[in-house]
Amino acid sequence: HYVGCQFDYSADYIETMGRYKWGHVLKGRGRNAVGRAQEIIVDTKSQLASTNSCFGGQYYGDEVDENDYPGVFLTVPILGPGRGTSRISVVRVGESPREWKTRLLINSGVIGRLQPESLEVLHVMARQTAGPPKVVGAGAR
């Protein structure tokens, strides 16, 4: 579903620039299973069970240990912009400045984590300036 899609690209997504966001957004092509952006999630029991607090707010899904190496997480928007779409983000909690860390996950659902072997690819993607990174393959090999 994501093959051929490009990651968002601007100075905010290049690590060597001053406003680096410590994450990379891939919009995909459609909607996700959460629902339309204006719909409210009404499964209060499950939502409360998967809520994790952090400084400045909360995030949902898997609990994150800021010291977990490499500390790169796959997230989907639960509240706010992108909710109800196939947008996913790759968020670099572990390498972010101390004042950011889990705050980067606020209003998102953590659905997975990157393995340490993939960190080199993420670094290349975050530091290149040739244009938007593009998904050229997906799935198990």
mmCIF file with all atom_site columns, C-alpha atoms in Angstrom:
data_model
loop_
_atom_site.group_PDB
_atom_site.id
_atom_site.type_symbol
_atom_site.label_atom_id
_atom_site.label_alt_id
_atom_site.label_comp_id
_atom_site.label_asym_id
_atom_site.label_entity_id
_atom_site.label_seq_id
_atom_site.pdbx_PDB_ins_code
_atom_site.Cartn_x
_atom_site.Cartn_y
_atom_site.Cartn_z
_atom_site.occupancy
_atom_site.B_iso_or_equiv
_atom_site.pdbx_formal_charge
_atom_site.auth_seq_id
_atom_site.auth_comp_id
_atom_site.auth_asym_id
_atom_site.auth_atom_id
_atom_site.pdbx_PDB_model_num
ATOM 1   C CA . HIS A 1 1   ? 0.000   0.000   0.000  1.00 0.00 ? 1   HIS A CA 1
ATOM 2   C CA . TYR A 1 2   ? 2.951   2.342   0.594  1.00 0.00 ? 2   TYR A CA 1
ATOM 3   C CA . VAL A 1 3   ? 5.179   1.319   -2.336 1.00 0.00 ? 3   VAL A CA 1
ATOM 4   C CA . GLY A 1 4   ? 5.662   4.366   -4.556 1.00 0.00 ? 4   GLY A CA 1
ATOM 5   C CA . CYS A 1 5   ? 4.688   6.824   -1.805 1.00 0.00 ? 5   CYS A CA 1
ATOM 6   C CA . GLN A 1 6   ? 7.062   9.603   -0.813 1.00 0.00 ? 6   GLN A CA 1
ATOM 7   C CA . PHE A 1 7   ? 7.854   10.833  2.678  1.00 0.00 ? 7   PHE A CA 1
ATOM 8   C CA . ASP A 1 8   ? 7.042   14.474  3.425  1.00 0.00 ? 8   ASP A CA 1
ATOM 9   C CA . TYR A 1 9   ? 10.036  16.567  2.470  1.00 0.00 ? 9   TYR A CA 1
ATOM 10  C CA . SER A 1 10  ? 11.150  20.030  3.548  1.00 0.00 ? 10  SER A CA 1
ATOM 11  C CA . ALA A 1 11  ? 13.913  21.558  5.667  1.00 0.00 ? 11  ALA A CA 1
ATOM 12  C CA . ASP A 1 12  ? 11.986  20.266  8.722  1.00 0.00 ? 12  ASP A CA 1
ATOM 13  C CA . TYR A 1 13  ? 12.770  16.679  7.704  1.00 0.00 ? 13  TYR A CA 1
ATOM 14  C CA . ILE A 1 14  ? 16.520  17.092  7.102  1.00 0.00 ? 14  ILE A CA 1
ATOM 15  C CA . GLU A 1 15  ? 18.567  16.384  10.223 1.00 0.00 ? 15  GLU A CA 1
ATOM 16  C CA . THR A 1 16  ? 21.298  18.905  9.424  1.00 0.00 ? 16  THR A CA 1
ATOM 17  C CA . MET A 1 17  ? 18.823  21.807  9.251  1.00 0.00 ? 17  MET A CA 1
ATOM 18  C CA . GLY A 1 18  ? 17.904  23.857  12.320 1.00 0.00 ? 18  GLY A CA 1
ATOM 19  C CA . ARG A 1 19  ? 14.223  22.883  12.597 1.00 0.00 ? 19  ARG A CA 1
ATOM 20  C CA . TYR A 1 20  ? 14.527  19.099  12.314 1.00 0.00 ? 20  TYR A CA 1
ATOM 21  C CA . LYS A 1 21  ? 11.345  17.360  13.561 1.00 0.00 ? 21  LYS A CA 1
ATOM 22  C CA . TRP A 1 22  ? 12.938  14.065  14.735 1.00 0.00 ? 22  TRP A CA 1
ATOM 23  C CA . GLY A 1 23  ? 10.377  12.156  12.690 1.00 0.00 ? 23  GLY A CA 1
ATOM 24  C CA . HIS A 1 24  ? 9.420   11.335  9.117  1.00 0.00 ? 24  HIS A CA 1
ATOM 25  C CA . VAL A 1 25  ? 5.844   11.256  7.802  1.00 0.00 ? 25  VAL A CA 1
ATOM 26  C CA . LEU A 1 26  ? 4.541   8.954   5.072  1.00 0.00 ? 26  LEU A CA 1
ATOM 27  C CA . LYS A 1 27  ? 0.956   9.798   4.080  1.00 0.00 ? 27  LYS A CA 1
ATOM 28  C CA . GLY A 1 28  ? 0.110   6.642   2.179  1.00 0.00 ? 28  GLY A CA 1
ATOM 29  C CA . ARG A 1 29  ? -2.942  6.461   -0.078 1.00 0.00 ? 29  ARG A CA 1
ATOM 30  C CA . GLY A 1 30  ? -6.083  6.128   1.982  1.00 0.00 ? 30  GLY A CA 1
ATOM 31  C CA . ARG A 1 31  ? -7.831  5.788   5.314  1.00 0.00 ? 31  ARG A CA 1
ATOM 32  C CA . ASN A 1 32  ? -6.836  3.705   8.289  1.00 0.00 ? 32  ASN A CA 1
ATOM 33  C CA . ALA A 1 33  ? -8.932  1.606   10.643 1.00 0.00 ? 33  ALA A CA 1
ATOM 34  C CA . VAL A 1 34  ? -9.426  4.391   13.223 1.00 0.00 ? 34  VAL A CA 1
ATOM 35  C CA . GLY A 1 35  ? -12.163 6.114   11.249 1.00 0.00 ? 35  GLY A CA 1
ATOM 36  C CA . ARG A 1 36  ? -12.863 9.531   9.792  1.00 0.00 ? 36  ARG A CA 1
ATOM 37  C CA . ALA A 1 37  ? -11.060 12.526  11.260 1.00 0.00 ? 37  ALA A CA 1
ATOM 38  C CA . GLN A 1 38  ? -14.209 13.990  12.818 1.00 0.00 ? 38  GLN A CA 1
ATOM 39  C CA . GLU A 1 39  ? -15.376 10.734  14.441 1.00 0.00 ? 39  GLU A CA 1
ATOM 40  C CA . ILE A 1 40  ? -14.736 10.244  18.155 1.00 0.00 ? 40  ILE A CA 1
ATOM 41  C CA . ILE A 1 41  ? -13.330 6.945   19.422 1.00 0.00 ? 41  ILE A CA 1
ATOM 42  C CA . VAL A 1 42  ? -15.932 5.636   21.883 1.00 0.00 ? 42  VAL A CA 1
ATOM 43  C CA . ASP A 1 43  ? -14.143 2.547   23.205 1.00 0.00 ? 43  ASP A CA 1
ATOM 44  C CA . THR A 1 44  ? -13.281 4.288   26.476 1.00 0.00 ? 44  THR A CA 1
ATOM 45  C CA . LYS A 1 45  ? -12.191 1.134   28.339 1.00 0.00 ? 45  LYS A CA 1
ATOM 46  C CA . SER A 1 46  ? -9.646  0.112   25.695 1.00 0.00 ? 46  SER A CA 1
ATOM 47  C CA . GLN A 1 47  ? -8.506  3.685   25.154 1.00 0.00 ? 47  GLN A CA 1
ATOM 48  C CA . LEU A 1 48  ? -7.816  4.173   28.861 1.00 0.00 ? 48  LEU A CA 1
ATOM 49  C CA . ALA A 1 49  ? -5.974  0.844   29.046 1.00 0.00 ? 49  ALA A CA 1
ATOM 50  C CA . SER A 1 50  ? -3.623  1.895   26.234 1.00 0.00 ? 50  SER A CA 1
ATOM 51  C CA . THR A 1 51  ? -3.039  5.516   27.331 1.00 0.00 ? 51  THR A CA 1
ATOM 52  C CA . ASN A 1 52  ? 0.482   6.505   28.347 1.00 0.00 ? 52  ASN A CA 1
ATOM 53  C CA . SER A 1 53  ? 1.222   9.847   30.004 1.00 0.00 ? 53  SER A CA 1
ATOM 54  C CA . CYS A 1 54  ? 4.246   11.954  29.216 1.00 0.00 ? 54  CYS A CA 1
ATOM 55  C CA . PHE A 1 55  ? 5.264   15.532  29.890 1.00 0.00 ? 55  PHE A CA 1
ATOM 56  C CA . GLY A 1 56  ? 2.786   17.740  28.029 1.00 0.00 ? 56  GLY A CA 1
ATOM 57  C CA . GLY A 1 57  ? 0.133   15.159  27.192 1.00 0.00 ? 57  GLY A CA 1
ATOM 58  C CA . GLN A 1 58  ? -0.409  11.525  26.372 1.00 0.00 ? 58  GLN A CA 1
ATOM 59  C CA . TYR A 1 59  ? 0.148   8.974   23.657 1.00 0.00 ? 59  TYR A CA 1
ATOM 60  C CA . TYR A 1 60  ? -1.509  5.620   23.004 1.00 0.00 ? 60  TYR A CA 1
ATOM 61  C CA . GLY A 1 61  ? -0.520  2.035   22.265 1.00 0.00 ? 61  GLY A CA 1
ATOM 62  C CA . ASP A 1 62  ? 2.799   0.456   23.189 1.00 0.00 ? 62  ASP A CA 1
ATOM 63  C CA . GLU A 1 63  ? 4.552   2.039   26.165 1.00 0.00 ? 63  GLU A CA 1
ATOM 64  C CA . VAL A 1 64  ? 7.885   3.605   25.215 1.00 0.00 ? 64  VAL A CA 1
ATOM 65  C CA . ASP A 1 65  ? 11.098  3.415   27.221 1.00 0.00 ? 65  ASP A CA 1
ATOM 66  C CA . GLU A 1 66  ? 13.188  6.472   26.280 1.00 0.00 ? 66  GLU A CA 1
ATOM 67  C CA . ASN A 1 67  ? 16.353  4.415   26.831 1.00 0.00 ? 67  ASN A CA 1
ATOM 68  C CA . ASP A 1 68  ? 15.281  1.563   24.523 1.00 0.00 ? 68  ASP A CA 1
ATOM 69  C CA . TYR A 1 69  ? 17.888  1.323   21.727 1.00 0.00 ? 69  TYR A CA 1
ATOM 70  C CA . PRO A 1 70  ? 17.546  2.586   19.053 1.00 0.00 ? 70  PRO A CA 1
ATOM 71  C CA . GLY A 1 71  ? 14.350  4.270   20.242 1.00 0.00 ? 71  GLY A CA 1
ATOM 72  C CA . VAL A 1 72  ? 12.701  4.626   16.820 1.00 0.00 ? 72  VAL A CA 1
ATOM 73  C CA . PHE A 1 73  ? 8.951   4.038   16.760 1.00 0.00 ? 73  PHE A CA 1
ATOM 74  C CA . LEU A 1 74  ? 6.253   3.632   14.131 1.00 0.00 ? 74  LEU A CA 1
ATOM 75  C CA . THR A 1 75  ? 3.162   5.709   14.951 1.00 0.00 ? 75  THR A CA 1
ATOM 76  C CA . VAL A 1 76  ? -0.253  6.635   13.584 1.00 0.00 ? 76  VAL A CA 1
ATOM 77  C CA . PRO A 1 77  ? -2.173  9.821   14.409 1.00 0.00 ? 77  PRO A CA 1
ATOM 78  C CA . ILE A 1 78  ? -4.972  9.212   16.944 1.00 0.00 ? 78  ILE A CA 1
ATOM 79  C CA . LEU A 1 79  ? -5.993  12.856  17.435 1.00 0.00 ? 79  LEU A CA 1
ATOM 80  C CA . GLY A 1 80  ? -5.492  15.921  15.253 1.00 0.00 ? 80  GLY A CA 1
ATOM 81  C CA . PRO A 1 81  ? -4.050  16.211  11.727 1.00 0.00 ? 81  PRO A CA 1
ATOM 82  C CA . GLY A 1 82  ? -3.869  12.964  9.777  1.00 0.00 ? 82  GLY A CA 1
ATOM 83  C CA . ARG A 1 83  ? -6.311  11.053  11.978 1.00 0.00 ? 83  ARG A CA 1
ATOM 84  C CA . GLY A 1 84  ? -8.416  8.688   9.910  1.00 0.00 ? 84  GLY A CA 1
ATOM 85  C CA . THR A 1 85  ? -5.859  8.448   7.106  1.00 0.00 ? 85  THR A CA 1
ATOM 86  C CA . SER A 1 86  ? -3.155  5.940   6.204  1.00 0.00 ? 86  SER A CA 1
ATOM 87  C CA . ARG A 1 87  ? -0.487  8.348   7.451  1.00 0.00 ? 87  ARG A CA 1
ATOM 88  C CA . ILE A 1 88  ? 2.327   6.756   9.464  1.00 0.00 ? 88  ILE A CA 1
ATOM 89  C CA . SER A 1 89  ? 5.342   8.360   11.095 1.00 0.00 ? 89  SER A CA 1
ATOM 90  C CA . VAL A 1 90  ? 8.794   7.079   11.952 1.00 0.00 ? 90  VAL A CA 1
ATOM 91  C CA . VAL A 1 91  ? 9.714   8.922   15.171 1.00 0.00 ? 91  VAL A CA 1
ATOM 92  C CA . ARG A 1 92  ? 13.260  9.108   16.576 1.00 0.00 ? 92  ARG A CA 1
ATOM 93  C CA . VAL A 1 93  ? 12.595  9.327   20.326 1.00 0.00 ? 93  VAL A CA 1
ATOM 94  C CA . GLY A 1 94  ? 15.931  7.825   21.404 1.00 0.00 ? 94  GLY A CA 1
ATOM 95  C CA . GLU A 1 95  ? 18.152  10.260  19.489 1.00 0.00 ? 95  GLU A CA 1
ATOM 96  C CA . SER A 1 96  ? 16.023  13.359  20.032 1.00 0.00 ? 96  SER A CA 1
ATOM 97  C CA . PRO A 1 97  ? 17.044  16.131  22.444 1.00 0.00 ? 97  PRO A CA 1
ATOM 98  C CA . ARG A 1 98  ? 16.198  15.481  26.110 1.00 0.00 ? 98  ARG A CA 1
ATOM 99  C CA . GLU A 1 99  ? 13.424  18.094  26.088 1.00 0.00 ? 99  GLU A CA 1
ATOM 100 C CA . TRP A 1 100 ? 11.555  16.258  23.287 1.00 0.00 ? 100 TRP A CA 1
ATOM 101 C CA . LYS A 1 101 ? 11.770  12.468  23.798 1.00 0.00 ? 101 LYS A CA 1
ATOM 102 C CA . THR A 1 102 ? 8.250   11.013  24.399 1.00 0.00 ? 102 THR A CA 1
ATOM 103 C CA . ARG A 1 103 ? 6.666   14.439  23.806 1.00 0.00 ? 103 ARG A CA 1
ATOM 104 C CA . LEU A 1 104 ? 7.166   13.649  20.090 1.00 0.00 ? 104 LEU A CA 1
ATOM 105 C CA . LEU A 1 105 ? 4.503   10.933  20.494 1.00 0.00 ? 105 LEU A CA 1
ATOM 106 C CA . ILE A 1 106 ? 1.685   13.106  21.936 1.00 0.00 ? 106 ILE A CA 1
ATOM 107 C CA . ASN A 1 107 ? -1.708  12.326  20.298 1.00 0.00 ? 107 ASN A CA 1
ATOM 108 C CA . SER A 1 108 ? -0.204  9.374   18.402 1.00 0.00 ? 108 SER A CA 1
ATOM 109 C CA . GLY A 1 109 ? -0.581  5.633   18.678 1.00 0.00 ? 109 GLY A CA 1
ATOM 110 C CA . VAL A 1 110 ? 2.667   3.667   18.908 1.00 0.00 ? 110 VAL A CA 1
ATOM 111 C CA . ILE A 1 111 ? 2.174   0.563   16.777 1.00 0.00 ? 111 ILE A CA 1
ATOM 112 C CA . GLY A 1 112 ? 5.729   -0.716  16.399 1.00 0.00 ? 112 GLY A CA 1
ATOM 113 C CA . ARG A 1 113 ? 9.437   -0.097  16.708 1.00 0.00 ? 113 ARG A CA 1
ATOM 114 C CA . LEU A 1 114 ? 12.354  -0.240  14.291 1.00 0.00 ? 114 LEU A CA 1
ATOM 115 C CA . GLN A 1 115 ? 15.046  -2.834  14.780 1.00 0.00 ? 115 GLN A CA 1
ATOM 116 C CA . PRO A 1 116 ? 18.615  -1.574  15.379 1.00 0.00 ? 116 PRO A CA 1
ATOM 117 C CA . GLU A 1 117 ? 19.647  -2.898  11.928 1.00 0.00 ? 117 GLU A CA 1
ATOM 118 C CA . SER A 1 118 ? 17.388  -0.321  10.245 1.00 0.00 ? 118 SER A CA 1
ATOM 119 C CA . LEU A 1 119 ? 18.913  2.706   11.983 1.00 0.00 ? 119 LEU A CA 1
ATOM 120 C CA . GLU A 1 120 ? 21.589  3.237   9.321  1.00 0.00 ? 120 GLU A CA 1
ATOM 121 C CA . VAL A 1 121 ? 18.938  3.509   6.580  1.00 0.00 ? 121 VAL A CA 1
ATOM 122 C CA . LEU A 1 122 ? 16.990  6.003   8.678  1.00 0.00 ? 122 LEU A CA 1
ATOM 123 C CA . HIS A 1 123 ? 20.132  8.111   9.206  1.00 0.00 ? 123 HIS A CA 1
ATOM 124 C CA . VAL A 1 124 ? 20.797  8.224   5.455  1.00 0.00 ? 124 VAL A CA 1
ATOM 125 C CA . MET A 1 125 ? 17.178  9.198   4.825  1.00 0.00 ? 125 MET A CA 1
ATOM 126 C CA . ALA A 1 126 ? 17.292  11.945  7.485  1.00 0.00 ? 126 ALA A CA 1
ATOM 127 C CA . ARG A 1 127 ? 20.540  13.466  6.220  1.00 0.00 ? 127 ARG A CA 1
ATOM 128 C CA . GLN A 1 128 ? 20.066  13.425  2.457  1.00 0.00 ? 128 GLN A CA 1
ATOM 129 C CA . THR A 1 129 ? 19.118  16.608  0.602  1.00 0.00 ? 129 THR A CA 1
ATOM 130 C CA . ALA A 1 130 ? 18.426  15.257  -2.904 1.00 0.00 ? 130 ALA A CA 1
ATOM 131 C CA . GLY A 1 131 ? 14.634  15.173  -2.555 1.00 0.00 ? 131 GLY A CA 1
ATOM 132 C CA . PRO A 1 132 ? 11.854  13.244  -0.853 1.00 0.00 ? 132 PRO A CA 1
ATOM 133 C CA . PRO A 1 133 ? 12.658  9.668   0.205  1.00 0.00 ? 133 PRO A CA 1
ATOM 134 C CA . LYS A 1 134 ? 10.425  7.166   -1.591 1.00 0.00 ? 134 LYS A CA 1
ATOM 135 C CA . VAL A 1 135 ? 9.235   3.679   -0.634 1.00 0.00 ? 135 VAL A CA 1
ATOM 136 C CA . VAL A 1 136 ? 10.487  1.296   -3.321 1.00 0.00 ? 136 VAL A CA 1
ATOM 137 C CA . GLY A 1 137 ? 9.621   -2.030  -1.684 1.00 0.00 ? 137 GLY A CA 1
ATOM 138 C CA . ALA A 1 138 ? 7.699   -3.465  1.251  1.00 0.00 ? 138 ALA A CA 1
ATOM 139 C CA . GLY A 1 139 ? 6.944   -6.783  2.901  1.00 0.00 ? 139 GLY A CA 1
ATOM 140 C CA . ALA A 1 140 ? 8.956   -9.763  4.056  1.00 0.00 ? 140 ALA A CA 1
ATOM 141 C CA . ARG A 1 141 ? 11.909  -10.878 2.000  1.00 0.00 ? 141 ARG A CA 1
#
